[in-house]
Short mmCIF file of C-alpha atoms in Angstrom, two decimals:
data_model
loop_
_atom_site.label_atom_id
_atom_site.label_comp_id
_atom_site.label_asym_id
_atom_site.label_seq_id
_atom_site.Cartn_x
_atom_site.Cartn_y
_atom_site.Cartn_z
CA UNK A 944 0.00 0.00 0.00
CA UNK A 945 2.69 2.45 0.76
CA UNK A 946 4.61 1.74 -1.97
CA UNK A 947 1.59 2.19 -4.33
CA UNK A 948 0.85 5.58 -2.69
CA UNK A 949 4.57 6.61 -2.82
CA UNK A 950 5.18 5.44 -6.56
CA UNK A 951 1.59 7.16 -7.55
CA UNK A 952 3.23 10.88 -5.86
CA UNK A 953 6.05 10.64 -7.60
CA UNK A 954 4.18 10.05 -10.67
CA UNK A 955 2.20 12.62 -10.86
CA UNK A 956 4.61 14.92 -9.33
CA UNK A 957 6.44 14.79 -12.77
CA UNK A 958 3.58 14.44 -14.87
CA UNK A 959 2.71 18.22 -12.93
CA UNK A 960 6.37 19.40 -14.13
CA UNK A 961 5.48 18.52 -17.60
CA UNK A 962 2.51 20.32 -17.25
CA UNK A 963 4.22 23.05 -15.78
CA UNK A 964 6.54 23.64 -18.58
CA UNK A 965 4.46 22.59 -21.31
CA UNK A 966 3.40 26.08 -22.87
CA UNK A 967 6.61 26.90 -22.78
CA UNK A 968 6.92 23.81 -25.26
CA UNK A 969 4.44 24.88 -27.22
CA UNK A 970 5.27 28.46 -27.75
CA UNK A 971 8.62 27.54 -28.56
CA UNK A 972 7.34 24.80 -30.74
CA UNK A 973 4.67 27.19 -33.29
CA UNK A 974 6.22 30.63 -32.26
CA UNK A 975 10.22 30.13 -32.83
CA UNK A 976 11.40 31.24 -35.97
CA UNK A 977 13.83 27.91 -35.62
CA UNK A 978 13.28 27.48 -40.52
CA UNK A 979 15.25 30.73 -40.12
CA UNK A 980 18.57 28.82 -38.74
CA UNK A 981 18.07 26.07 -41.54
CA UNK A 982 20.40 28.34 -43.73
CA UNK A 983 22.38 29.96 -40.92
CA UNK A 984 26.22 29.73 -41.06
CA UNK A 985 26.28 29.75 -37.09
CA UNK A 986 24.32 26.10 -36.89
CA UNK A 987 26.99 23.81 -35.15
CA UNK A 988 27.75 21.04 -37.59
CA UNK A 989 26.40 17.24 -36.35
CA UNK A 990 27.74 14.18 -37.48
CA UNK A 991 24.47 11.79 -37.83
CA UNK A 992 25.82 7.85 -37.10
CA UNK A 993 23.59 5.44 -38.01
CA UNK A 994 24.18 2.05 -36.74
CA UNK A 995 22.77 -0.92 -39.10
CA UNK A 996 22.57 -4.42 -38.61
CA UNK A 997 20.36 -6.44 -41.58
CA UNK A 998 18.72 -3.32 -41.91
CA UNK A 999 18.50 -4.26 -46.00
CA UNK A 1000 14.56 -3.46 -45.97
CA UNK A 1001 14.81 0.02 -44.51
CA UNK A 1002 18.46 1.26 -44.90
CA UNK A 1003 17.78 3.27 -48.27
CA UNK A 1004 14.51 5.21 -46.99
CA UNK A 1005 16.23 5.91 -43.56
CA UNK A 1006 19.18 6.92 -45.53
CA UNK A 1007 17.52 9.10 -47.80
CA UNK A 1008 15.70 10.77 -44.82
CA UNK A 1009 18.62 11.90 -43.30
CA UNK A 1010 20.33 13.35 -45.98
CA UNK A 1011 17.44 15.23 -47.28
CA UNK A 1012 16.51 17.14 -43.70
CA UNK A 1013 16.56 21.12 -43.31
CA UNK A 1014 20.00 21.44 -41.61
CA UNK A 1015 23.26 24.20 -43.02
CA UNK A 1016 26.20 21.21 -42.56
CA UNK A 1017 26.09 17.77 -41.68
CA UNK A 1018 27.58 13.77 -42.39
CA UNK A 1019 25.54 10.73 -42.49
CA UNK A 1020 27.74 8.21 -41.38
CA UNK A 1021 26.44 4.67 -41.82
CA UNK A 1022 28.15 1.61 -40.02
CA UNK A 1023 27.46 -1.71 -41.38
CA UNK A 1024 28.19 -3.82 -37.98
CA UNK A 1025 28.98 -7.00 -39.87
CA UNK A 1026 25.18 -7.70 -41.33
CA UNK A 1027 25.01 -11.21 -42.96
CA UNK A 1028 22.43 -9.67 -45.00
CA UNK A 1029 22.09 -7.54 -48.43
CA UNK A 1030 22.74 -4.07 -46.46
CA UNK A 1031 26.19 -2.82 -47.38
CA UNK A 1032 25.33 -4.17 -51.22
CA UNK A 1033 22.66 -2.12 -51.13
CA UNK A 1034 23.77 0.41 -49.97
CA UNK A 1035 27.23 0.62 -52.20
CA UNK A 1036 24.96 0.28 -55.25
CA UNK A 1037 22.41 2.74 -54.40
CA UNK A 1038 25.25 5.58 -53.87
CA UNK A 1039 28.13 4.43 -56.20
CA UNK A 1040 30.33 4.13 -53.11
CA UNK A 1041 34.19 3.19 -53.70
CA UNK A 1042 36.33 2.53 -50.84
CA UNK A 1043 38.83 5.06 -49.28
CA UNK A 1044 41.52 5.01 -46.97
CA UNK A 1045 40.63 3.78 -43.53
CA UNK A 1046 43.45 6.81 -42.55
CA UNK A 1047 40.17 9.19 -42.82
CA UNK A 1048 39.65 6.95 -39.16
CA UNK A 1049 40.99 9.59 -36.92
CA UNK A 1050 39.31 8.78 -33.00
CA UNK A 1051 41.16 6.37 -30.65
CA UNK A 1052 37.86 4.82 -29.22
CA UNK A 1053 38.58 1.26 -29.39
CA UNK A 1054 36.24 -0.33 -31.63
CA UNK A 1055 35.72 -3.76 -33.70
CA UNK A 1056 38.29 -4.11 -36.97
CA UNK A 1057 36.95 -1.70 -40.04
CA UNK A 1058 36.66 -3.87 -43.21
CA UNK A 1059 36.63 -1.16 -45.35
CA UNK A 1060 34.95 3.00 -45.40
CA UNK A 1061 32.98 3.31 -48.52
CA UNK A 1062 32.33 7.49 -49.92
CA UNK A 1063 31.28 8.86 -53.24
CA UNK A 1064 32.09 12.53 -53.91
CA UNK A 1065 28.72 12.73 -55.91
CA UNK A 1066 26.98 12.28 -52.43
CA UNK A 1067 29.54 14.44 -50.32
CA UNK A 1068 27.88 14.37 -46.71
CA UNK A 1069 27.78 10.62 -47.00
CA UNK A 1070 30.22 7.86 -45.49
CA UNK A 1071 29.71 3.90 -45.29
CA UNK A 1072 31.88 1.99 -42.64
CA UNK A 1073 32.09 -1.49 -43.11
CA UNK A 1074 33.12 -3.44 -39.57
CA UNK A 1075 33.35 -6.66 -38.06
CA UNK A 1076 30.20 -7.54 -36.01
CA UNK A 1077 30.49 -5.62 -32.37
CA UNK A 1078 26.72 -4.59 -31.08
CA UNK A 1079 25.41 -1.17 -31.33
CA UNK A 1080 27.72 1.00 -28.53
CA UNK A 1081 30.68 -0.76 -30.89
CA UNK A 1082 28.89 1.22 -34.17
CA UNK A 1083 28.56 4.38 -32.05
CA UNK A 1084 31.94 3.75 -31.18
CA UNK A 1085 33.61 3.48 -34.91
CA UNK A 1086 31.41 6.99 -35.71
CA UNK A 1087 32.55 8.51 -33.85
CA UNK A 1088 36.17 8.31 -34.73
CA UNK A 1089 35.10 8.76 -38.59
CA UNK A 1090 33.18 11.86 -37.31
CA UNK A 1091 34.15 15.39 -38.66
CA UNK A 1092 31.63 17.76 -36.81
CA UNK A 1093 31.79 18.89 -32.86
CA UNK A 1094 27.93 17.32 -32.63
CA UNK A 1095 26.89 14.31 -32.86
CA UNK A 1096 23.35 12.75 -33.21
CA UNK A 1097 22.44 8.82 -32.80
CA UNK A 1098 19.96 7.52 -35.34
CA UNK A 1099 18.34 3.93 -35.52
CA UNK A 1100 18.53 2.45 -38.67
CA UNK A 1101 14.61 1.48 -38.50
CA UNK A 1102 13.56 5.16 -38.07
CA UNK A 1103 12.68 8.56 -39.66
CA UNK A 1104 13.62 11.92 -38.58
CA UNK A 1105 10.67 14.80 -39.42
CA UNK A 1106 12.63 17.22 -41.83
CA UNK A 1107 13.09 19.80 -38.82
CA UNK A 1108 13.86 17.42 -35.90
CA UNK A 1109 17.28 18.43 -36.16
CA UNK A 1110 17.19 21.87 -36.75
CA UNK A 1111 14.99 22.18 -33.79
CA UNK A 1112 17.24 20.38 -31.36
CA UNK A 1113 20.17 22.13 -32.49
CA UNK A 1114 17.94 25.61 -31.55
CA UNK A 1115 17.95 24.01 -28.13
CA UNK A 1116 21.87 23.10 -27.61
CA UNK A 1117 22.16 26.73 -29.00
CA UNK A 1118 20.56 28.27 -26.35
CA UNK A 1119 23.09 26.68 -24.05
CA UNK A 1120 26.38 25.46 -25.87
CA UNK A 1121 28.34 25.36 -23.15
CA UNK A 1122 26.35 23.49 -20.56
CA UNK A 1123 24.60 21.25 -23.12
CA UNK A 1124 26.04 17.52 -22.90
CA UNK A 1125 23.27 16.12 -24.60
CA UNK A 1126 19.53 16.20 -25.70
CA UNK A 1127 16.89 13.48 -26.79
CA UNK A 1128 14.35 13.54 -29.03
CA UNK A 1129 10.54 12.37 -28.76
CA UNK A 1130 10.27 9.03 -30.40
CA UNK A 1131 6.77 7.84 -31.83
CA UNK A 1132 5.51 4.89 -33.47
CA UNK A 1133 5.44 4.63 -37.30
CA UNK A 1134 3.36 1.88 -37.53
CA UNK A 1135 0.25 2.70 -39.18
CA UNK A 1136 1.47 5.81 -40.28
CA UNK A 1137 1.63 6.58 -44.41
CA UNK A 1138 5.41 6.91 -45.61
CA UNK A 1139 6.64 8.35 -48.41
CA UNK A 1140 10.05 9.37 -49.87
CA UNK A 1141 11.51 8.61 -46.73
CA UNK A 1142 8.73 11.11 -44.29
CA UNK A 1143 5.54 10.52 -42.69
CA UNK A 1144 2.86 11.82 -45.08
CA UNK A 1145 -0.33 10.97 -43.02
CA UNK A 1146 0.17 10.15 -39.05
CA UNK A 1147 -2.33 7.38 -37.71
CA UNK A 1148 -2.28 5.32 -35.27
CA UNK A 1149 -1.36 1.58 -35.82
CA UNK A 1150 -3.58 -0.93 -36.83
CA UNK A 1151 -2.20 -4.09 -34.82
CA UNK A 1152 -2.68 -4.30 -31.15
CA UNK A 1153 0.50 -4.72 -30.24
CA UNK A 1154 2.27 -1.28 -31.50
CA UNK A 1155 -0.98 0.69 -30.72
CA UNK A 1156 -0.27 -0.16 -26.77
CA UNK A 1157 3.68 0.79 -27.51
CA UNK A 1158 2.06 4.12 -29.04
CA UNK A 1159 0.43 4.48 -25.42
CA UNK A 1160 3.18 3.71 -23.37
CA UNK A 1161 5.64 6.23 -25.71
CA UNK A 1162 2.98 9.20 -25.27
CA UNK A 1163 3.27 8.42 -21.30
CA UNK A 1164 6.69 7.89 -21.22
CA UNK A 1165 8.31 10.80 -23.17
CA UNK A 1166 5.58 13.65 -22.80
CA UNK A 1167 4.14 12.83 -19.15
CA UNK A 1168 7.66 11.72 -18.12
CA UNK A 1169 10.85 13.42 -19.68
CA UNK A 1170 9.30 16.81 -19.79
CA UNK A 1171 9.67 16.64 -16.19
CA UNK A 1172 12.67 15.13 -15.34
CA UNK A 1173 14.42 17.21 -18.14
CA UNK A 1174 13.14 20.33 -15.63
CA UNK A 1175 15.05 18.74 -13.27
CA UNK A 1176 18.19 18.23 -15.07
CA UNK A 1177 17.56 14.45 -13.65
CA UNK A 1178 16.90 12.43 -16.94
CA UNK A 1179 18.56 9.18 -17.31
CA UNK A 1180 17.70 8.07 -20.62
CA UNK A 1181 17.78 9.45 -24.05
CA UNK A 1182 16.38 7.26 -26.81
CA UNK A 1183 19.06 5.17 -28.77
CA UNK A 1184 16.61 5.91 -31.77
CA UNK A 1185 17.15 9.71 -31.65
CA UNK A 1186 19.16 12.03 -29.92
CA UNK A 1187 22.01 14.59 -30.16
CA UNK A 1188 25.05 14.45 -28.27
CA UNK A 1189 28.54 17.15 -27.63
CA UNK A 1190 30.94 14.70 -29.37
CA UNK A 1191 34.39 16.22 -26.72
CA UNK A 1192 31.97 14.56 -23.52
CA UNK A 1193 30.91 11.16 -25.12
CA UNK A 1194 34.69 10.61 -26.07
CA UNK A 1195 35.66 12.65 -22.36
CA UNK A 1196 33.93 9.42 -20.95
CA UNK A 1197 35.15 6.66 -23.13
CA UNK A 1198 32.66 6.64 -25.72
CA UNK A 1199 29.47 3.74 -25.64
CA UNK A 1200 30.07 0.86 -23.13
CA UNK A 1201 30.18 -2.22 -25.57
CA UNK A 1202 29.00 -5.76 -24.51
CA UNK A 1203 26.03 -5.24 -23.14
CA UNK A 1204 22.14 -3.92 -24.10
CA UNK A 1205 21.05 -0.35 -22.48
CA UNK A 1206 24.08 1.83 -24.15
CA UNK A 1207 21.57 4.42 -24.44
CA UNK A 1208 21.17 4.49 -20.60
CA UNK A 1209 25.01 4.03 -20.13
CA UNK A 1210 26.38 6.14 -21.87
CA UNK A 1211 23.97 9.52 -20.11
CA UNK A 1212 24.22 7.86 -16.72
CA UNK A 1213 28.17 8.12 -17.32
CA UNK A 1214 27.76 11.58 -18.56
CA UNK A 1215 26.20 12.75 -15.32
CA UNK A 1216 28.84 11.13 -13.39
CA UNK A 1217 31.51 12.83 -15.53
CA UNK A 1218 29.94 15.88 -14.79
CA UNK A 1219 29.53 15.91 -11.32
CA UNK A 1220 32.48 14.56 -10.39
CA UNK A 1221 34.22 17.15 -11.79
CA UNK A 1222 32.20 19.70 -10.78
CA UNK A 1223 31.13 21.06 -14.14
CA UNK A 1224 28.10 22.56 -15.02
CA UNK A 1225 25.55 21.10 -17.41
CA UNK A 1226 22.13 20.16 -18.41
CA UNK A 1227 20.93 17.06 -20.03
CA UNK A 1228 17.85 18.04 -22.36
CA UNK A 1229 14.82 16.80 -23.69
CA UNK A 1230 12.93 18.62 -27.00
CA UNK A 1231 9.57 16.81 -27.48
CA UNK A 1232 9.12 18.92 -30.67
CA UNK A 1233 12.19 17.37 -32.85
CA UNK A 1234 10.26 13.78 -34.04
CA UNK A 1235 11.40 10.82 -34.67
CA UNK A 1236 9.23 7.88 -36.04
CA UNK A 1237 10.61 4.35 -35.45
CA UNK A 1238 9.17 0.65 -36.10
CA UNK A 1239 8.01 -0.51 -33.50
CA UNK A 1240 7.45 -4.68 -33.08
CA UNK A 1241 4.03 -6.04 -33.52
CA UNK A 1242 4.32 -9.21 -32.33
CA UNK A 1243 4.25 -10.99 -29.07
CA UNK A 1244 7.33 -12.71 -29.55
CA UNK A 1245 9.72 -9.44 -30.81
CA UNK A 1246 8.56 -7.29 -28.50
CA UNK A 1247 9.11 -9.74 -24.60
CA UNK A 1248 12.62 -10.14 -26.67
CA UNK A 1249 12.59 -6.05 -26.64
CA UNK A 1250 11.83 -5.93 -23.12
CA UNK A 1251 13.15 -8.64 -21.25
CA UNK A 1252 16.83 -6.94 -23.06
CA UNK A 1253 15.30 -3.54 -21.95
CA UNK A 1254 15.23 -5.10 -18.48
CA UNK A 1255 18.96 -6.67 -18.61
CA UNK A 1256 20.15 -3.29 -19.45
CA UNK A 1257 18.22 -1.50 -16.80
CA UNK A 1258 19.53 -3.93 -14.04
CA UNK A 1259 23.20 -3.69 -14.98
CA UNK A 1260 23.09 -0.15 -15.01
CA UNK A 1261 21.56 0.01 -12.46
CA UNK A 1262 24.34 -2.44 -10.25
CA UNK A 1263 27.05 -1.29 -11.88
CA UNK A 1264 26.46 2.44 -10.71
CA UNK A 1265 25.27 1.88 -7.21
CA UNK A 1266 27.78 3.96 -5.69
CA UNK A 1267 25.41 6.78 -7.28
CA UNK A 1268 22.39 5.69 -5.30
CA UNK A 1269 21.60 7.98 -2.37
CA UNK A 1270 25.03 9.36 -2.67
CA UNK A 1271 24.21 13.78 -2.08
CA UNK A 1272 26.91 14.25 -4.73
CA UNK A 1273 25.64 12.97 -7.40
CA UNK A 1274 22.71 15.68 -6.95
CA UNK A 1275 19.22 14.78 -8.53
CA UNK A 1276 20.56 11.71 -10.56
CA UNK A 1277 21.89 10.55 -6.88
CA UNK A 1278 19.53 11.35 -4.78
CA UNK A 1279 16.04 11.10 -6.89
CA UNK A 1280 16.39 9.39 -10.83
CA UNK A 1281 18.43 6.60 -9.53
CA UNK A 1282 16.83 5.41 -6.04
CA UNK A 1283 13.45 5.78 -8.23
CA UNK A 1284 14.28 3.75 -11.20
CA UNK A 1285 15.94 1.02 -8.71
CA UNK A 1286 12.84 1.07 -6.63
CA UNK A 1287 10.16 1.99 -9.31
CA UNK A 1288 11.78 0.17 -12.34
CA UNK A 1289 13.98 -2.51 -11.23
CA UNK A 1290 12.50 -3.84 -8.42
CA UNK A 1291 9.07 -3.24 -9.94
CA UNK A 1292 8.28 -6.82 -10.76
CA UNK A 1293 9.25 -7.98 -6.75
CA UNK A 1294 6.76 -5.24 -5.16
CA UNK A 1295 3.84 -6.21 -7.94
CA UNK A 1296 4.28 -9.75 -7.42
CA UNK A 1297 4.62 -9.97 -3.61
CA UNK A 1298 2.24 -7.07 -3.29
CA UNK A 1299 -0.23 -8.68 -5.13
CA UNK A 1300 0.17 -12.26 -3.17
CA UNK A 1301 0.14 -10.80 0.08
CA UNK A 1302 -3.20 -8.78 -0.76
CA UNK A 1303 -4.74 -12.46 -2.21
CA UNK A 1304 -3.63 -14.05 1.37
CA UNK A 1305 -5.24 -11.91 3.29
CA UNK A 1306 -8.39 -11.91 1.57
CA UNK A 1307 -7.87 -16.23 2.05
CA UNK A 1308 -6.90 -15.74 5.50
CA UNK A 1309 -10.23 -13.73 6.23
CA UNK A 1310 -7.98 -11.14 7.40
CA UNK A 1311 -9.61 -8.82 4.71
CA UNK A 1312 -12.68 -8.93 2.52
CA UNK A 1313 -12.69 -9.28 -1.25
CA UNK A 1314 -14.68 -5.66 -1.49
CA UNK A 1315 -11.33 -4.15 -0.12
CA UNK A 1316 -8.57 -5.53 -2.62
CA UNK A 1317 -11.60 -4.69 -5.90
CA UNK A 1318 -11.07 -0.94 -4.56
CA UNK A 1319 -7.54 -1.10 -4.31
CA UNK A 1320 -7.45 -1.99 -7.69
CA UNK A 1321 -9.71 -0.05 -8.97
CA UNK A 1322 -7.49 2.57 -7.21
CA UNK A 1323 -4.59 1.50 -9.35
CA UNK A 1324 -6.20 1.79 -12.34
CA UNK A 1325 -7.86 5.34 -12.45
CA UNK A 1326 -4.50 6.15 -11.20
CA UNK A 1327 -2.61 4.74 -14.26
CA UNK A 1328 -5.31 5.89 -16.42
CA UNK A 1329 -5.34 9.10 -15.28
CA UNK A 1330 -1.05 9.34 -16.26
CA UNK A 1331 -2.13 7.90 -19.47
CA UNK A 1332 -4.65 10.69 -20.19
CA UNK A 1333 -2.79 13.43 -19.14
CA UNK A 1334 -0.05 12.43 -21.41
CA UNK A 1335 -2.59 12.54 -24.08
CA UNK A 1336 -3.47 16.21 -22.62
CA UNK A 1337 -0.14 17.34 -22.91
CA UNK A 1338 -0.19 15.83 -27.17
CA UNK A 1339 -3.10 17.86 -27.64
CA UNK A 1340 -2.19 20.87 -25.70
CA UNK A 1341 1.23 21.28 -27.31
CA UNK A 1342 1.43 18.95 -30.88
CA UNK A 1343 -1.67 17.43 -31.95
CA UNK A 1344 -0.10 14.99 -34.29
CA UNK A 1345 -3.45 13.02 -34.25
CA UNK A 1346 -6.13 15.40 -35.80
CA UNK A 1347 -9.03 12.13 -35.90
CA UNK A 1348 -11.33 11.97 -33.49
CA UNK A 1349 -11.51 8.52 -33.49
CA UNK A 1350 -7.10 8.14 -32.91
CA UNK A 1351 -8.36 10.05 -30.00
CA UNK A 1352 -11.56 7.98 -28.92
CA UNK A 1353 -8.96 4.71 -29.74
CA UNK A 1354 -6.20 6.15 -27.56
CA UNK A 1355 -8.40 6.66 -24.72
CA UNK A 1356 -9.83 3.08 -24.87
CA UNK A 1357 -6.45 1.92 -25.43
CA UNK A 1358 -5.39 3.32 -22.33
CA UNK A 1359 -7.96 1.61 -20.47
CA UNK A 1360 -7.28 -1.86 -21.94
CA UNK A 1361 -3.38 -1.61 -21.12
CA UNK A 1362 -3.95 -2.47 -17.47
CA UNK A 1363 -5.99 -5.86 -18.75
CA UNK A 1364 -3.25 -8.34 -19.61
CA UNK A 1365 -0.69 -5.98 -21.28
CA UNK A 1366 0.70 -4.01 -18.17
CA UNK A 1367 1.10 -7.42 -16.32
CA UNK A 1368 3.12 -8.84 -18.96
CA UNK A 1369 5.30 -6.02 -18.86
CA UNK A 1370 5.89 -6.81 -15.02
CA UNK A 1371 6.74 -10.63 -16.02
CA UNK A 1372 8.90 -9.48 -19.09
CA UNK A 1373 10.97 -7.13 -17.06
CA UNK A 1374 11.00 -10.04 -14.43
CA UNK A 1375 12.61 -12.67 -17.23
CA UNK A 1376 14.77 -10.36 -18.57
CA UNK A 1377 16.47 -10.20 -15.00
CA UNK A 1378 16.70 -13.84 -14.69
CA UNK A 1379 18.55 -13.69 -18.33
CA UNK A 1380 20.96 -10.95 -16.78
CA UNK A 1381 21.76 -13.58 -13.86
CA UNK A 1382 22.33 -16.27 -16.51
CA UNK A 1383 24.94 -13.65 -18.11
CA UNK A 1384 22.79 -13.50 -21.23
CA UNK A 1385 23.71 -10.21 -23.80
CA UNK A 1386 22.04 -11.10 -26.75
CA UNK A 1387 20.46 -8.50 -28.64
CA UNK A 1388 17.55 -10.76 -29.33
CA UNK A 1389 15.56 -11.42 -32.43
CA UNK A 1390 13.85 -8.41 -34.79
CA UNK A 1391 11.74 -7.76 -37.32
CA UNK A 1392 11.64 -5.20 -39.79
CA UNK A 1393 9.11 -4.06 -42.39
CA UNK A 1394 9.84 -2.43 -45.54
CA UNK A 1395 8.42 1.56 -45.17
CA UNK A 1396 6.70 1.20 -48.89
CA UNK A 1397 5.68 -2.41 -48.53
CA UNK A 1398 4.07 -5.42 -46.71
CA UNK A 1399 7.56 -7.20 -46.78
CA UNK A 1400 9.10 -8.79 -43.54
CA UNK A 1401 12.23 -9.92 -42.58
CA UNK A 1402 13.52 -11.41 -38.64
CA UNK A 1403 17.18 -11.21 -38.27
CA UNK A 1404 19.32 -12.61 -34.92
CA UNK A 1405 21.64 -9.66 -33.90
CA UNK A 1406 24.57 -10.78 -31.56
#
């Protein structure tokens, strides 16, 4: 009970700080002449690194995303981590690529063996590095040493940018150059969605159950949650699908942490420590208005292999940096982000589980009635529901992406129906991906991807 009470405070404590700083979102997202710095000479350059691994059905429509967005100077860098399917052919015959020296390689972050970097002068902004099979953080890694630019920005080979995304994060680090470590991006589900040439033409929401609940649980997550903890300088994630990053701290701290899923998580928490510890100031962002639309799985089966890795990497992160936890100088991240995702994240699953036995024992044990634990459910779920809708306040206030009143009427149901079946399988995914951490299990896990323009699938095994 107190748990429930404590976890439901905190909750809506930084669902009220998104609130709070919301019109100041939305002013700066319809009033800020940010088109105006799409032509500026005094843009910051950013060095876009795409990681790809048997990305052969989307590469070419990701790839001709990025190089086609409203931003002065830029790279694409693309980083072939050993696919064992058609990607880097594709890719070399699409753009006429030839190889070049592997001397353009000029960072020291160690990294897997480069086969080969692939350029074409007709296409000037855009580089293909060919390298033996490493993970993601190991693609970051070899990027970054290609990298030219004092920005860089981490893009999933399975998503879109919206032609301003960048242009309106980079208004944000501009505000603040010096403090600015980092910034993420809002991440939303493409599923459903009409594509073409490489954008979202039409936004709907997905047709298959699966990615309309991930739609739901993104809305909650980045608008009801980041907006906050970005207030507080406290946030401990930004998205490995989109987000910008000062290129002198990520290589100040070692680079990605290879070997393991939840780089994304890594490498900020290790920016915060980096910070702190040497007493320097800085602000980890969040801009809800740059977009990025990603795949998201619609089955059962690829999405508990999403989570249960999501849960490895949470746990090791979250044991690995323990020395942060209630520790006054580490600030916010030490003293509020990390004791609440080890309570309210990691150990999740234990207070659910044991919570929800002891309540069923004392209803057996007569030591309770049945009418009690039906309201403390029913507590629960107006509680959730209410997060869930005033994330979908906060869309509506500031974006309004969905303009049908029935994407409405369907997230509002959806948001209901969450808490029947899919909300307790997210308890017992998180739960089994912690029993694969303690069996030493990294594996990336199995995917699928869909072709943008067609009904095509394809499952690959990443190591």
């Amino acid at each position: 009970m107190y748990y429930v009470v404590f976890v439901n405070t905190l909750y809506f404590s930084i669902l009220a700080l998104s609130f709070r700083n919301i019109w100041t979102i939305f002013r700066r997202s319809h009033y800020s002449k940010y088109n105006t710095l799409s032509g500026s000479e005094l843009v910051p350059s950013v060095s876009l690194l795409v990681p790809a691994y048997n990305e052969e059905l989307t590469i070419i429509e990701n790839v001709n995303c990025l190089m086609t967005l409203n931003y002065p100077t830029y790279e694409v860098i693309v980083v072939n981590d050993g696919s064992s399917d058609a990607t880097l052919n594709i890719l070399l015959k699409e753009y006429r690529l030839k190889p070049v020296p592997n001397t353009k390689i000029r960072g020291k972050i160690a990294c897997q063996k480069i086969r080969g970097i692939y350029h074409n002068p007709e296409f000037p902004d855009l580089y293909v590095i060919d390298k033996e099979n490493g993970g993601k953080a190991d693609s970051l890694n070899a990027g970054i040493n290609l990298s030219h630019y004092p920005l860089i920005s981490s893009i999933d080979a399975d998503s879109l940018l919206e032609k301003d995304a960048l242009i309106r994060m980079a208004r944000m680090y501009m505000e603040n150059p010096e403090e600015t470590v980092a910034i993420g991006g809002d991440v939303r589900i493409a599923n459903g969605c009409k594509i073409e040439n490489g954008a979202v033409q039409d936004v709907s929401l997905p047709r298959k159950i699966w990615p309309m609940f991930q739609s739901i649980e993104y809305l909650k997550a980045f608008l009801g949650g980041r907006i906050g903890w970005s207030h507080m300088n406290g946030l401990i994630i930004v998205s490995g699908a989109f987000g910008m990053f000062r290129k002198d701290a990520v290589i100040a701290v070692g680079g990605y942490r290879d070997g393991y899923p939840g780089e994304d998580m890594n490498i900020i928490i290790k920016l915060h420590r980096y910070m702190l510890e040497n007493k320097l100031k800085y602000r980890i962002a969040f801009c809800p208005e740059a977009v990025c639309w990603t795949q998201a799985p619609d089955s059962y089966r690829i999405l508990s292999s999403q989570r249960k890795r999501w849960g490895r990497g949470n746990l090791k992160n979250m044991i690995e940096n323990r020395g942060m936890l209630f520790n006054p100088k580490y600030k916010v991240m030490g003293m509020v982000t990390m004791p609440y995702n080890v309570l309210f994240e990691a150990l999740n699953p234990y207070f659910r589980i044991t919570g929800l036995l002891a309540l069923a024992g004392y209803v057996l044990l007569d030591m309770t009635q049945w009418p009690i634990l039906v309201l403390f459910g029913l507590l629960n779920f107006v509680s959730g529901y209410l997060l869930s809708v005033g994330a979908l306040v906060l869309e509506e206030i500031a974006f309004k992406r969905y303009n049908k009143l029935s994407d409405l009427v369907k997230m509002l149901v959806y948001s209901a129906l969450k808490f029947v079946g899919y909300h307790q399988l997210g308890v017992l995914w998180r739960l089994q991906g912690h029993v694969q951490f303690m069996q030493n299990n990294n594996s990336w896990g199995t995917m699928t991807r869909q072709s943008w323009s067609e009904d095509e699938k394809k499952t690959s095994e990443a190591a």
